[in-house]
Short mmCIF file of C-alpha atoms and ligand atoms in Angstrom, two decimals:
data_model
loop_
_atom_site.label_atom_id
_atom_site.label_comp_id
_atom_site.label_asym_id
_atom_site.label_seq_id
_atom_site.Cartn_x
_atom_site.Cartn_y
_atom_site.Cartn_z
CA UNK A 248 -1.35 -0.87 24.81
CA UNK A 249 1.87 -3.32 25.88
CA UNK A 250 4.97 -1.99 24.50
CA UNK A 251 7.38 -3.77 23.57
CA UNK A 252 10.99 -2.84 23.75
CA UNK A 253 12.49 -3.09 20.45
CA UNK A 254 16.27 -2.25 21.09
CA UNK A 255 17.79 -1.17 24.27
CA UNK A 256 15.63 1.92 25.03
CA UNK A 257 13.26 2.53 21.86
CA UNK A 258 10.09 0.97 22.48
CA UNK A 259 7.21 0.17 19.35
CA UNK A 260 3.92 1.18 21.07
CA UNK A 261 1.31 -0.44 18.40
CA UNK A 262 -2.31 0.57 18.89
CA UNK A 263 -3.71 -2.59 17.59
CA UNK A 264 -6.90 -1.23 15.03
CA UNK A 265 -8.18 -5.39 14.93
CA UNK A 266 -11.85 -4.72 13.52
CA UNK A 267 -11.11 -2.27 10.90
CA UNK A 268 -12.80 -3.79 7.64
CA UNK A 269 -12.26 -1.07 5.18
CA UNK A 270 -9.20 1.47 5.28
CA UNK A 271 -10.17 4.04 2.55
CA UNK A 272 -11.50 1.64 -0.20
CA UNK A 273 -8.92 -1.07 0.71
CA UNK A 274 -10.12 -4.33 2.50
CA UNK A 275 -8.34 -4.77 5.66
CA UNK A 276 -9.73 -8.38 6.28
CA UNK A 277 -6.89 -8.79 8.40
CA UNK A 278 -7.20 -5.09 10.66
CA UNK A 279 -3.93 -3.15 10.79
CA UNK A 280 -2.13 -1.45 13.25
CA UNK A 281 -0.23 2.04 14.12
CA UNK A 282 2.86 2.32 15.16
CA UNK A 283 4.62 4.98 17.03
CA UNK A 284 8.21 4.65 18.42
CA UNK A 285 9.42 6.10 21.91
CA UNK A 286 13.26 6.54 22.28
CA UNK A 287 14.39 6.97 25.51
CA UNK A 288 17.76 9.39 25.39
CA UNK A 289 19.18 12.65 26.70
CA UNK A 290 16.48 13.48 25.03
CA UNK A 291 13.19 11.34 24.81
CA UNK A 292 11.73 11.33 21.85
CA UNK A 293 8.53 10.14 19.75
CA UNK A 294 8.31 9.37 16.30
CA UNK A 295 4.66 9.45 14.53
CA UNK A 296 1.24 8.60 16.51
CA UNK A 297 -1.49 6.65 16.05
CA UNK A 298 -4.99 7.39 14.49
CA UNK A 299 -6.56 9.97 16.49
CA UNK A 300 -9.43 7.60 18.25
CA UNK A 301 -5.94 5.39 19.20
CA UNK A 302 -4.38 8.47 20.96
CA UNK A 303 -5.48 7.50 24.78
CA UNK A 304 -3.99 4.04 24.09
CA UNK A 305 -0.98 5.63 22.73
CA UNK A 306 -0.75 7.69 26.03
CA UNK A 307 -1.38 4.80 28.11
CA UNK A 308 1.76 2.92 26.40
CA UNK A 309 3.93 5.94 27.29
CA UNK A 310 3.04 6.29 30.62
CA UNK A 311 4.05 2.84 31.43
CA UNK A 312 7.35 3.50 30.65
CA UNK A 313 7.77 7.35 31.48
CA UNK A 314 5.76 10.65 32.07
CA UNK A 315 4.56 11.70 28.87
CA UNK A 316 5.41 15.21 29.80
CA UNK A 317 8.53 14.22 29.67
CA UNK A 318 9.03 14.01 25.96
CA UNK A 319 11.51 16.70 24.83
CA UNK A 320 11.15 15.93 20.64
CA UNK A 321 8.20 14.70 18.54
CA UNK A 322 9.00 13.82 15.07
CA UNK A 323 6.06 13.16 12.41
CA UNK A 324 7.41 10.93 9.45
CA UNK A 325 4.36 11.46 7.68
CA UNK A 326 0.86 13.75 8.01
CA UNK A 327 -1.62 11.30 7.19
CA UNK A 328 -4.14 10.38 9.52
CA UNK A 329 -3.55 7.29 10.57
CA UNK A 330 -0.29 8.49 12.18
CA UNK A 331 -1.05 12.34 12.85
CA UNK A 332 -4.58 11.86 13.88
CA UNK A 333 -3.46 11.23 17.76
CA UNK A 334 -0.83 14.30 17.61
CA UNK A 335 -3.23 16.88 19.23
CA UNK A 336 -3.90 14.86 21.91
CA UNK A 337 0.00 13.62 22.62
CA UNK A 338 1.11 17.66 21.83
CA UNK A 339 -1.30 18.64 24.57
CA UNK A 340 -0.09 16.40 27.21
CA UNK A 341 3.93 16.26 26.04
CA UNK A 342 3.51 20.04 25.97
CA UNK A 343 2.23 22.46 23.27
CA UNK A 344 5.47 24.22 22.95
CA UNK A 345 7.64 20.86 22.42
CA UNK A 346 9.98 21.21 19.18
CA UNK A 347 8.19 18.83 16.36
CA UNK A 348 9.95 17.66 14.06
CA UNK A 349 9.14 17.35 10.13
CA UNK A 350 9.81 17.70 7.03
CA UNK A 351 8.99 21.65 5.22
CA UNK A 352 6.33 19.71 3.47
CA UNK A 353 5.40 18.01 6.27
CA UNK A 354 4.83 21.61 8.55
CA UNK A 355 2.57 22.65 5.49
CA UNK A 356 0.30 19.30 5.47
CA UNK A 357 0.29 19.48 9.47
CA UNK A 358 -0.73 23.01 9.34
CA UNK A 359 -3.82 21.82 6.89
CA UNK A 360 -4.58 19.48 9.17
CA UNK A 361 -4.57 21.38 12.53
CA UNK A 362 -4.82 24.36 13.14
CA UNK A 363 -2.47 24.97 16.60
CA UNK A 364 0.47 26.53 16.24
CA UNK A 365 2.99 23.95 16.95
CA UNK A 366 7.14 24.61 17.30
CA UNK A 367 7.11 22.94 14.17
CA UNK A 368 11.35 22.26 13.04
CA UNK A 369 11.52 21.44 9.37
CA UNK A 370 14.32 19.46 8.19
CA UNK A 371 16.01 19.22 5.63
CA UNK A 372 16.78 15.95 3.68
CA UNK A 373 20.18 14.10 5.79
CA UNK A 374 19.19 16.68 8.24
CA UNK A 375 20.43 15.39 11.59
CA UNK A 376 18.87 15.57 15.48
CA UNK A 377 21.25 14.55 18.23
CA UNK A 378 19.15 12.37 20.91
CA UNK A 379 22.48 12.75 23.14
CA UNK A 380 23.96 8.95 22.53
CA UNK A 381 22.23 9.12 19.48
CA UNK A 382 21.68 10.59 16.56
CA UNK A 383 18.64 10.23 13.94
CA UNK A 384 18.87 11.34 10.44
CA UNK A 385 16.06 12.29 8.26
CA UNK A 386 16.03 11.03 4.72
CA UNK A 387 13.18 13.07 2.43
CA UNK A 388 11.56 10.30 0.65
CA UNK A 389 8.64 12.29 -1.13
CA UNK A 390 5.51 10.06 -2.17
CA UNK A 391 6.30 7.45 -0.24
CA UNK A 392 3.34 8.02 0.69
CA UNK A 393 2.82 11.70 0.36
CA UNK A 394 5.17 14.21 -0.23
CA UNK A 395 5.43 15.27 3.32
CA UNK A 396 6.57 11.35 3.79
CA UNK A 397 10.63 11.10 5.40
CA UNK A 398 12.36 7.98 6.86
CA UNK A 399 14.38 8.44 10.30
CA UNK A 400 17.21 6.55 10.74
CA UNK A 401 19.37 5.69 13.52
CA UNK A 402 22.61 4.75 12.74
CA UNK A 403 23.75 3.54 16.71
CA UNK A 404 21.54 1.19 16.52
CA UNK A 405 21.10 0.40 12.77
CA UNK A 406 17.22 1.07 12.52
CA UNK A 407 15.19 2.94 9.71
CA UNK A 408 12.13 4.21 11.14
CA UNK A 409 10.41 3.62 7.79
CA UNK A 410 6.63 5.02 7.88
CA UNK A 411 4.25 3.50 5.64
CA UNK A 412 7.11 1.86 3.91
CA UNK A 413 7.57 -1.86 4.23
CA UNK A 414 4.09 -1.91 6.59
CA UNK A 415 1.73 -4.25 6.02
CA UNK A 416 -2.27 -4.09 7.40
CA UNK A 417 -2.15 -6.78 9.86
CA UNK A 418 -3.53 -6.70 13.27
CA UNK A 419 -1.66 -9.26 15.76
CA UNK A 420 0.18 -9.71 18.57
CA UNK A 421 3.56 -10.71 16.92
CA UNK A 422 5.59 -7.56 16.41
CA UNK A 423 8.38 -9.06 14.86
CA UNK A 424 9.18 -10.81 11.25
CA UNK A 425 10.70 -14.11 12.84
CA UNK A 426 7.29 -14.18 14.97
CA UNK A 427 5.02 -14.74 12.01
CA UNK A 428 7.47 -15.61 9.15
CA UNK A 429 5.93 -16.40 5.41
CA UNK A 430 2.50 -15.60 6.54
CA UNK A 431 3.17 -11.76 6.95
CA UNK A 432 4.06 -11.91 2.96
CA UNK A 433 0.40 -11.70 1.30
CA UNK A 434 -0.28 -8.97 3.43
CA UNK A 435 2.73 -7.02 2.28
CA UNK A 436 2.41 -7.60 -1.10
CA UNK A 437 -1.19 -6.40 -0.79
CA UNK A 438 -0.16 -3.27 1.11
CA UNK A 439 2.67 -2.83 -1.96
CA UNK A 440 -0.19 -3.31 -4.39
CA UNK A 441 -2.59 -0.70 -3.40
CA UNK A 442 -0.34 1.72 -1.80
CA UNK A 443 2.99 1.84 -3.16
CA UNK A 444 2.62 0.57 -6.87
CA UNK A 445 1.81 4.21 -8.43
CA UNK A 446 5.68 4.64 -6.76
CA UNK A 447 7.69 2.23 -8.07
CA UNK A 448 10.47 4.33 -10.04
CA UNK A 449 10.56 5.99 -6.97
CA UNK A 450 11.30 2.91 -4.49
CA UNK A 451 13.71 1.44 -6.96
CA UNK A 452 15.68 5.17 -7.08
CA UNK A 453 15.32 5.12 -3.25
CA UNK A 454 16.79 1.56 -2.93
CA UNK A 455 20.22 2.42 -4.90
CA UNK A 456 20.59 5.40 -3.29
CA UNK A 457 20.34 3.87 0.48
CA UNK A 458 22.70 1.39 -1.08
CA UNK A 459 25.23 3.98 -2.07
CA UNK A 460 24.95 5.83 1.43
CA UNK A 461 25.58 2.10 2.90
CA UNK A 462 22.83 2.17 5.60
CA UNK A 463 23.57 -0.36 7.29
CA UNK A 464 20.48 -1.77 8.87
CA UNK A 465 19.64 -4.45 11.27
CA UNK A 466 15.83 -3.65 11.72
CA UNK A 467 13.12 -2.23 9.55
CA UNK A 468 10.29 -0.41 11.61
CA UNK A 469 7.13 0.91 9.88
CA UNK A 470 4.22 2.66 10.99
CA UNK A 471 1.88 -0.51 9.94
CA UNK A 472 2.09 -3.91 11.21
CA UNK A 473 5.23 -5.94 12.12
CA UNK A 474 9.12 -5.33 12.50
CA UNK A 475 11.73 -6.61 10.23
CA UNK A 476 14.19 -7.72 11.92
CA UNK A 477 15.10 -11.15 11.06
CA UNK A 478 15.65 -10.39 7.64
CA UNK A 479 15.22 -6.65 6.32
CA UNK A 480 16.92 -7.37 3.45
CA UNK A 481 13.87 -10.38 3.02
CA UNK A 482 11.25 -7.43 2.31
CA UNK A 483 13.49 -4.70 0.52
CA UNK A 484 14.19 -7.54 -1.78
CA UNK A 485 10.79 -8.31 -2.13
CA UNK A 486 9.97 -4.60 -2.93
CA UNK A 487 12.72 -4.26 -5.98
CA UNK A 488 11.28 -7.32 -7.54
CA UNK A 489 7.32 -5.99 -7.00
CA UNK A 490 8.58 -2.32 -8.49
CA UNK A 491 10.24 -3.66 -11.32
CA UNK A 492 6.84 -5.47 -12.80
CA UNK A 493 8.48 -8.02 -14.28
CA UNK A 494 5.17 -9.49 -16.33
CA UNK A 495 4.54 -13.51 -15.63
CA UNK A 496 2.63 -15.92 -18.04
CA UNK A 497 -0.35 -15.20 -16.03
CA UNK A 498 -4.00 -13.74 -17.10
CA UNK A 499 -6.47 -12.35 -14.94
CA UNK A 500 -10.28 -12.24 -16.95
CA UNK A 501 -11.98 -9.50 -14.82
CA UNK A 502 -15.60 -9.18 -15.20
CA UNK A 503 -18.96 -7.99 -14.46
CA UNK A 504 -21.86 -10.01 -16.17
CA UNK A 505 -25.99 -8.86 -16.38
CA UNK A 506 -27.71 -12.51 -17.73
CA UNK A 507 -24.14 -14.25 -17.67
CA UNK A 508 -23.15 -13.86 -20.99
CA UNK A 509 -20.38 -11.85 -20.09
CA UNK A 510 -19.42 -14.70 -18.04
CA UNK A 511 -19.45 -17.08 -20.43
CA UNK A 512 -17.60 -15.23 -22.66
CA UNK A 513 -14.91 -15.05 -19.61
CA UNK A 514 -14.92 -18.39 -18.80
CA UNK A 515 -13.96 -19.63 -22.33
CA UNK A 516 -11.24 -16.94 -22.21
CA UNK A 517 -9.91 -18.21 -19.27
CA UNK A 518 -10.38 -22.41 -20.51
CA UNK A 519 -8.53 -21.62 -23.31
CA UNK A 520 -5.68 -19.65 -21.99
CA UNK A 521 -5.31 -22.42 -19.43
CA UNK A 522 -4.86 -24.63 -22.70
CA UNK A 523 -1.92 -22.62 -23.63
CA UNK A 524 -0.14 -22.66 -20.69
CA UNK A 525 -1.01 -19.41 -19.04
CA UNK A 526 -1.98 -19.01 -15.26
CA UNK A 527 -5.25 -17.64 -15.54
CA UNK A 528 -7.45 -16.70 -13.60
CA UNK A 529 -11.42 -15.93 -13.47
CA UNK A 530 -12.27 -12.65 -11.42
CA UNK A 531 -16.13 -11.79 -10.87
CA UNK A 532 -16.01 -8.62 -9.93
CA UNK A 533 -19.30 -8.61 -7.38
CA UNK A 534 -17.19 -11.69 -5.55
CA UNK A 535 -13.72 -10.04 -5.29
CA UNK A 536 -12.82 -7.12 -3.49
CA UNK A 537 -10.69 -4.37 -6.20
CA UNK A 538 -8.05 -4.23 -3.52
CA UNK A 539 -7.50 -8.00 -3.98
CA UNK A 540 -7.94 -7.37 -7.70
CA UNK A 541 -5.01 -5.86 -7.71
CA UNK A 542 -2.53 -7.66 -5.92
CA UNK A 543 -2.89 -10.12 -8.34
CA UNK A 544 -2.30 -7.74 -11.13
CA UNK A 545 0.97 -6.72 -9.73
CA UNK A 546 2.80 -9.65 -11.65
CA UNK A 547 -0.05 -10.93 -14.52
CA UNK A 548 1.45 -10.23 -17.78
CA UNK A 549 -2.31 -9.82 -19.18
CA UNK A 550 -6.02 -7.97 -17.72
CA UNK A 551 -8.65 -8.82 -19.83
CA UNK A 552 -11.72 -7.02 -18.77
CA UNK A 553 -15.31 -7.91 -19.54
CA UNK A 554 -18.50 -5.70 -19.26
CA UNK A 555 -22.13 -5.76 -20.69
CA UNK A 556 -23.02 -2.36 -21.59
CA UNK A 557 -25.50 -1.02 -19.48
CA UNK A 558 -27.19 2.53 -20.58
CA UNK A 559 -24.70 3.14 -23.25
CA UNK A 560 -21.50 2.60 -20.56
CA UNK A 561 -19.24 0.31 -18.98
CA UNK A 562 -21.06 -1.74 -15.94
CA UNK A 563 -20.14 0.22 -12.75
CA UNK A 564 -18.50 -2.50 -10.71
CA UNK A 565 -16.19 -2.17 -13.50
CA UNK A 566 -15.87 0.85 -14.03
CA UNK A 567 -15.18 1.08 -10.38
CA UNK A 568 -12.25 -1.04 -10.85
CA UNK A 569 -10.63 0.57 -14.37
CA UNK A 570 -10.86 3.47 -12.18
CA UNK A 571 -9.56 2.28 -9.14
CA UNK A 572 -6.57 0.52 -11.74
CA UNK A 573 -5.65 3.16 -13.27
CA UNK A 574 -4.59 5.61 -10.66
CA UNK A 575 -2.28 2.49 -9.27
CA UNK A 576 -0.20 3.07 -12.42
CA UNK A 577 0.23 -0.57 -13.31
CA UNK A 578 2.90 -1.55 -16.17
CA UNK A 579 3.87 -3.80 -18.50
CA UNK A 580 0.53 -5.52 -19.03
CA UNK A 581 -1.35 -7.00 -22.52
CA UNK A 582 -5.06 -5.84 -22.61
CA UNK A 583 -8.10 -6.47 -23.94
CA UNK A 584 -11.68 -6.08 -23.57
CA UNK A 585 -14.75 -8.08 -24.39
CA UNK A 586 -18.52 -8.24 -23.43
CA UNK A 587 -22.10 -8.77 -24.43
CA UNK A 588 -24.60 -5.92 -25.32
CA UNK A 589 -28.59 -5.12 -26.27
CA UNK A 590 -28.33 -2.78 -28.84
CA UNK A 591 -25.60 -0.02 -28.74
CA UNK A 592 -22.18 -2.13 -27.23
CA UNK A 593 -20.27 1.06 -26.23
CA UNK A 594 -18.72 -0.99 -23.17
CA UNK A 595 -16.14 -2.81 -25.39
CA UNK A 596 -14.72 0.44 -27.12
CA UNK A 597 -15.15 2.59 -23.52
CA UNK A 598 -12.49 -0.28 -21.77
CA UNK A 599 -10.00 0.02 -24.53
CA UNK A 600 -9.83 3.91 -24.07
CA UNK A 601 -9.33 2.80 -20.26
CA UNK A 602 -6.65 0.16 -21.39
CA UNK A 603 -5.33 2.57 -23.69
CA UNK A 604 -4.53 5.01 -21.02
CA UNK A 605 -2.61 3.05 -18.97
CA UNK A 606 -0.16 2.51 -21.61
CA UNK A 607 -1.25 -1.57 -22.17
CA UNK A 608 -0.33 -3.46 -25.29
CA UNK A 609 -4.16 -3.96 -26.40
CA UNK A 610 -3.32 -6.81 -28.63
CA UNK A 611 -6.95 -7.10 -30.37
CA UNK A 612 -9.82 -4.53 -31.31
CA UNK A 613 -11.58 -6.94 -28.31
CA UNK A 614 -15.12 -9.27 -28.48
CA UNK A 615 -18.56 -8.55 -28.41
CA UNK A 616 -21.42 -10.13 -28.44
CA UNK A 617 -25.38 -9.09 -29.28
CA UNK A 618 -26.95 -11.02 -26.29
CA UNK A 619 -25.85 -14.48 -25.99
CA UNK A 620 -22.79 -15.59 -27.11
CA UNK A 621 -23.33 -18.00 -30.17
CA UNK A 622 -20.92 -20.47 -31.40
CA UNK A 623 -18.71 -18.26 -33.40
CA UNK A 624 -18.49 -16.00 -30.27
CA UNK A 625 -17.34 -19.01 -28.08
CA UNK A 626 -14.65 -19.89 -31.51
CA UNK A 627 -13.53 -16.00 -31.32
CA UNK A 628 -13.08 -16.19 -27.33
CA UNK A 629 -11.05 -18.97 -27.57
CA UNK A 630 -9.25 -17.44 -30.82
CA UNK A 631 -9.31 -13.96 -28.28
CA UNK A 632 -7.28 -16.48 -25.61
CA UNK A 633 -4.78 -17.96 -27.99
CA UNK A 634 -3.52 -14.29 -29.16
CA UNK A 635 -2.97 -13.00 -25.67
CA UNK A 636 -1.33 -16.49 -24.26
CA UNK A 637 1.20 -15.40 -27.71
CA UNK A 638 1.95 -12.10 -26.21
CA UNK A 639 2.79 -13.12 -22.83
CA UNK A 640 6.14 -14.07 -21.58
CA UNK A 641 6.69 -17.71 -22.31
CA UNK A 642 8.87 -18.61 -18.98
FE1 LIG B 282 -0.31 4.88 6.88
FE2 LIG B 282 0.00 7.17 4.25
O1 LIG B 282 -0.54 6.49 5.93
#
């Protein structure tokens, strides 16, 4: 592990995870990395680790630029795995009996987690932790990602030690925003998509009240992937416009298909949308990962969703994906369902209870077909396209 000094004294020590493929359900075709912070002060101090099979890495990027036993604090932003998984390890060689810092929810998920009985320090929300010259702050910011989740910041130096917020899953040796520019942008919309979406009332509330405290901030450091520090405002930005779910004029037909008359019903839906203006767009559901799935659903005004009915139910890939949808808490979308069926067609009715759920404007009872789609099923797709494209933003 090379660290890299950050600002004068606080290194980023990024245990580079290149060949991960899939991080809990979501494709990391990219990798990702951890990131822990070391802050060298009156007192030296650590925030967050890496995943646990990172830790001797971790300790390896320490010890190049002090003894590890020398760490007096040890603060943990946020219990989940990928960041407390190499704390045993780093608690055992800074010292067992080293105060670690956390929020009260944060001691209670730790203690879940592992069971040694750490000097564990709650804090409080604008809690404060004097590092001698400096002085970090702790700002509570439940859900985002857990409820044990806080920021740090550092007003000296202007930096908000951010945790999962604004990270992306990238793996790469540029550790900075200016270093990679535009390209780091898919994967942080991605990350937004299928982490932070369920969140959004909560990052928008957590934007205007940073804003009233005046933070002033010249660098952005999460726990995943690379450093704002070019232009935090770039990604904060880009997070109030991705909360808010403004719908576009765009419609994503997602669909499973058994002897492609699903998919034909699909790909009329999508021609004729296309003939009315609407960015739409054909998703196969066996050729698309569901984490990719959904970060183009973040700003597509309409998800039509397709499925044969297999043994009285909704195909499994997508059922997969309603399921998967669902939970990310998506808003402000049109729905509607179509699909072909043998002889019972529960599919169609089984995705509207799905769209239903999620609070979408299901603009039609939806389309199905016995078998093959006939003429007057192609006429009613098309018909099906035409009411959506209507209920869509025009822009
Ligand atoms: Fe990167 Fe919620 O952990």
């Amino acid at each position: 592990m090379k660290p890299v000094e950050i600002a004068k004294d606080i290194y980023c020590l990024s245990a580079i995870d290149w060949n991960i493929r899939d991080f809990h359900g979501y494709s990391t075709y990219k990798g990702t990395t951890y990131n822990a912070y070391l802050i060298l002060d009156d007192k030296i101090t650590l925030i967050d680790t890496v995943k646990k099979q990172f830790a001797d890495d971790l300790i390896d990027g320490i010890s190049q630029i002090i003894d590890p036993k020398k760490i007096d604090y040890v603060v943990s932003n946020h219990t989940e795995m990928d960041h407390s998984g190499g704390l045993p390890r780093i608690m055992h060689k800074v010292g067992e009996d080293k105060p670690l810092y956390c929020s009260q929810m944060g001691q209670k998920n730790l203690s879940r987690h592992f069971p040694q009985n750490w000097n564990y320090h709650p804090v409080e929300n604008g809690g404060k932790l004097s590092l001698g010259n400096r002085t970090l702050t702790f700002l509570e910011t439940r859900m985002l990602h857990w409820p044990d989740s806080m920021f740090s910041y550092m007003k000296e130096e202007k930096l908000l030690f951010s945790s999962d917020a604004f990270g992306q899953h990238y793996a790469g040796l540029e550790r900075f925003d200016d270093q990679i520019g535009e390209a780091i942008m898919p994967h942080a919309r991605k990350y937004f998509a299928n982490i932070l979406l369920p969140f959004s009332p909560l990052i928008l509330k957590l934007v205007d009240s940073v804003t009233e405290m005046g933070l002033e901030l010249d660098m952005l450091c999460p726990d995943h992937g690379i450093i704002w520090r070019k232009d935090p405002g770039k990604i904060i930005n880009s997070y109030v416009g991705w909360s808010q779910q403004k719908p576009k004029r765009k419609a994503l037909v997602i669909y499973d298909t058994m002897w492609h008359s699903t998919e034909k019903m699909a790909t009329t839906l999508v021609e004729a949308l296309g003939e009315e203006g609407v960015d739409a767009k054909s998703i196969h559901l066996r050729s698309w990962h569901r984490s990719d799935v959904l970060t183009e659903v973040l700003d597509a005004g309409a998800i039509i969703i397709g499925s044969p009915t297999l043994n009285n139910g909704i195909f499994p890939t997508v059922s997969d994906f309603l399921t998967y949808m669902k939970g990310l808490k998506p808003k402000n979308k049109v729905g509607a369902a179509f699909g072909s069926y043998g002889w019972s067609g529960e599919a169609v009715k089984l995705i509207n209870e799905h769209l239903g759920a999620m609070k979408f404007d299901v603009v039609d009872p939806g389309l199905k077909v016995q078998f093959v789609p006939d003429n007057e099923c192609i006429e009613a797709c098309q018909e099906l396209g035409k009411k959506i494209s209507r209920a869509l933003p025009s822009e």
